[in-house]
Amino acid sequence: MSVEQFSPQSLLVSDSAVNKVRCLVEEEACPELKLRVFVTGGGCSGFQYGFTFDELVADDDVIVDVEGISVLIDSMSYPYLNGATVDYEEGLSGSKFVVQNPNAATTC
């Protein structure tokens, strides 16, 4: 398997996101779970961010290890996420993972 490993600087992961991933992995009692972050077409600016949990690592995945958790990014999404921050927000409108991307030209 030729999986690329990158430093945490390639994708920043906030403390709240790390804590939430760690909590969800513990709840599922599956230490192989990793947060997968991806970009899909659609949305008002042409792209949307997606999140899922995955046990499998594809040959072309980029793995970002941060404080004991792993984040997977497929090779097509990586250029769009390089330099971005994954965060976890809790508020009146609910709880969710979000991407704060300084490279995004527009948002909605």
CSV table of C-alpha atoms in Angstrom, one decimal:
chain,number,residue,atom,x,y,z
A,1,MET,CA,0.0,0.0,0.0
A,2,SER,CA,1.4,3.4,-1.0
A,3,VAL,CA,-0.5,5.6,1.4
A,4,GLU,CA,0.9,9.1,1.8
A,5,GLN,CA,1.4,10.5,5.3
A,6,PHE,CA,1.4,14.2,5.8
A,7,SER,CA,2.2,16.4,8.7
A,8,PRO,CA,-0.6,18.0,10.7
A,9,GLN,CA,0.2,21.3,8.9
A,10,SER,CA,-1.3,20.0,5.6
A,11,LEU,CA,-4.7,19.9,7.2
A,12,LEU,CA,-5.2,21.5,10.6
A,13,VAL,CA,-7.6,19.8,13.0
A,14,SER,CA,-9.0,21.9,16.0
A,15,ASP,CA,-8.9,20.6,19.5
A,16,SER,CA,-12.7,20.3,19.5
A,17,ALA,CA,-12.6,18.2,16.4
A,18,VAL,CA,-9.9,15.9,17.8
A,19,ASN,CA,-11.9,15.5,21.0
A,20,LYS,CA,-15.1,14.7,19.1
A,21,VAL,CA,-13.4,12.2,16.9
A,22,ARG,CA,-11.8,10.5,19.8
A,23,CYS,CA,-15.1,10.4,21.7
A,24,LEU,CA,-17.0,8.9,18.7
A,25,VAL,CA,-14.2,6.3,18.1
A,26,GLU,CA,-14.4,5.3,21.8
A,27,GLU,CA,-18.2,5.1,21.7
A,28,GLU,CA,-18.1,2.8,18.7
A,29,ALA,CA,-15.3,0.7,20.4
A,30,CYS,CA,-13.5,0.6,17.1
A,31,PRO,CA,-10.0,2.0,17.2
A,32,GLU,CA,-9.6,1.6,13.4
A,33,LEU,CA,-12.2,4.3,12.7
A,34,LYS,CA,-10.8,7.4,11.0
A,35,LEU,CA,-12.5,10.7,10.1
A,36,ARG,CA,-12.8,11.0,6.3
A,37,VAL,CA,-13.0,14.5,4.9
A,38,PHE,CA,-13.9,15.0,1.3
A,39,VAL,CA,-15.0,17.5,-1.3
A,40,THR,CA,-17.9,17.0,-3.7
A,41,GLY,CA,-19.3,19.0,-6.5
A,42,GLY,CA,-22.4,21.1,-5.8
A,43,GLY,CA,-23.3,23.8,-3.5
A,44,CYS,CA,-23.5,27.5,-4.3
A,45,SER,CA,-19.7,27.9,-4.7
A,46,GLY,CA,-19.3,24.7,-6.7
A,47,PHE,CA,-18.0,22.5,-3.9
A,48,GLN,CA,-19.3,21.0,-0.7
A,49,TYR,CA,-17.4,19.4,2.2
A,50,GLY,CA,-18.4,16.0,3.5
A,51,PHE,CA,-17.5,13.9,6.5
A,52,THR,CA,-17.8,10.3,7.3
A,53,PHE,CA,-16.1,7.6,9.4
A,54,ASP,CA,-14.1,4.9,7.7
A,55,GLU,CA,-12.1,1.9,8.7
A,56,LEU,CA,-10.6,1.4,5.3
A,57,VAL,CA,-7.7,3.3,3.9
A,58,ALA,CA,-7.5,3.6,0.1
A,59,ASP,CA,-4.2,3.4,-1.7
A,60,ASP,CA,-4.4,7.1,-2.7
A,61,ASP,CA,-5.6,8.4,0.6
A,62,VAL,CA,-3.6,11.1,2.5
A,63,ILE,CA,-3.5,10.4,6.2
A,64,VAL,CA,-3.2,13.2,8.7
A,65,ASP,CA,-2.4,12.0,12.2
A,66,VAL,CA,-3.2,14.5,15.0
A,67,GLU,CA,-3.0,13.7,18.7
A,68,GLY,CA,-3.9,10.0,18.3
A,69,ILE,CA,-6.6,10.3,15.7
A,70,SER,CA,-6.4,10.0,12.0
A,71,VAL,CA,-8.1,12.0,9.3
A,72,LEU,CA,-8.3,10.6,5.7
A,73,ILE,CA,-8.4,12.7,2.6
A,74,ASP,CA,-8.8,11.2,-0.9
A,75,SER,CA,-6.3,12.3,-3.5
A,76,MET,CA,-8.9,14.3,-5.5
A,77,SER,CA,-10.0,16.3,-2.4
A,78,TYR,CA,-6.6,16.9,-1.0
A,79,PRO,CA,-5.6,19.9,-3.2
A,80,TYR,CA,-8.8,21.7,-2.1
A,81,LEU,CA,-8.3,20.9,1.6
A,82,ASN,CA,-4.5,21.6,1.9
A,83,GLY,CA,-4.1,24.4,4.4
A,84,ALA,CA,-7.7,24.2,5.7
A,85,THR,CA,-8.9,23.6,9.2
A,86,VAL,CA,-11.4,20.9,10.3
A,87,ASP,CA,-13.4,22.1,13.3
A,88,TYR,CA,-16.3,20.7,15.4
A,89,GLU,CA,-19.0,23.2,16.4
A,90,GLU,CA,-21.8,22.9,18.9
A,91,GLY,CA,-24.5,25.6,19.0
A,92,LEU,CA,-28.2,26.4,18.9
A,93,SER,CA,-28.4,25.1,15.3
A,94,GLY,CA,-26.9,21.8,16.2
A,95,SER,CA,-23.5,20.1,16.2
A,96,LYS,CA,-21.4,19.5,13.2
A,97,PHE,CA,-17.9,19.2,11.7
A,98,VAL,CA,-17.0,22.1,9.5
A,99,VAL,CA,-14.1,23.1,7.2
A,100,GLN,CA,-12.6,26.6,7.5
A,101,ASN,CA,-10.8,27.0,4.3
A,102,PRO,CA,-8.7,30.1,3.6
A,103,ASN,CA,-8.2,29.0,0.0
A,104,ALA,CA,-12.0,29.1,-0.8
A,105,ALA,CA,-12.8,31.9,-3.1
A,106,THR,CA,-16.5,32.1,-2.1
A,107,THR,CA,-18.7,30.6,0.5
A,108,CYS,CA,-22.4,30.6,1.2
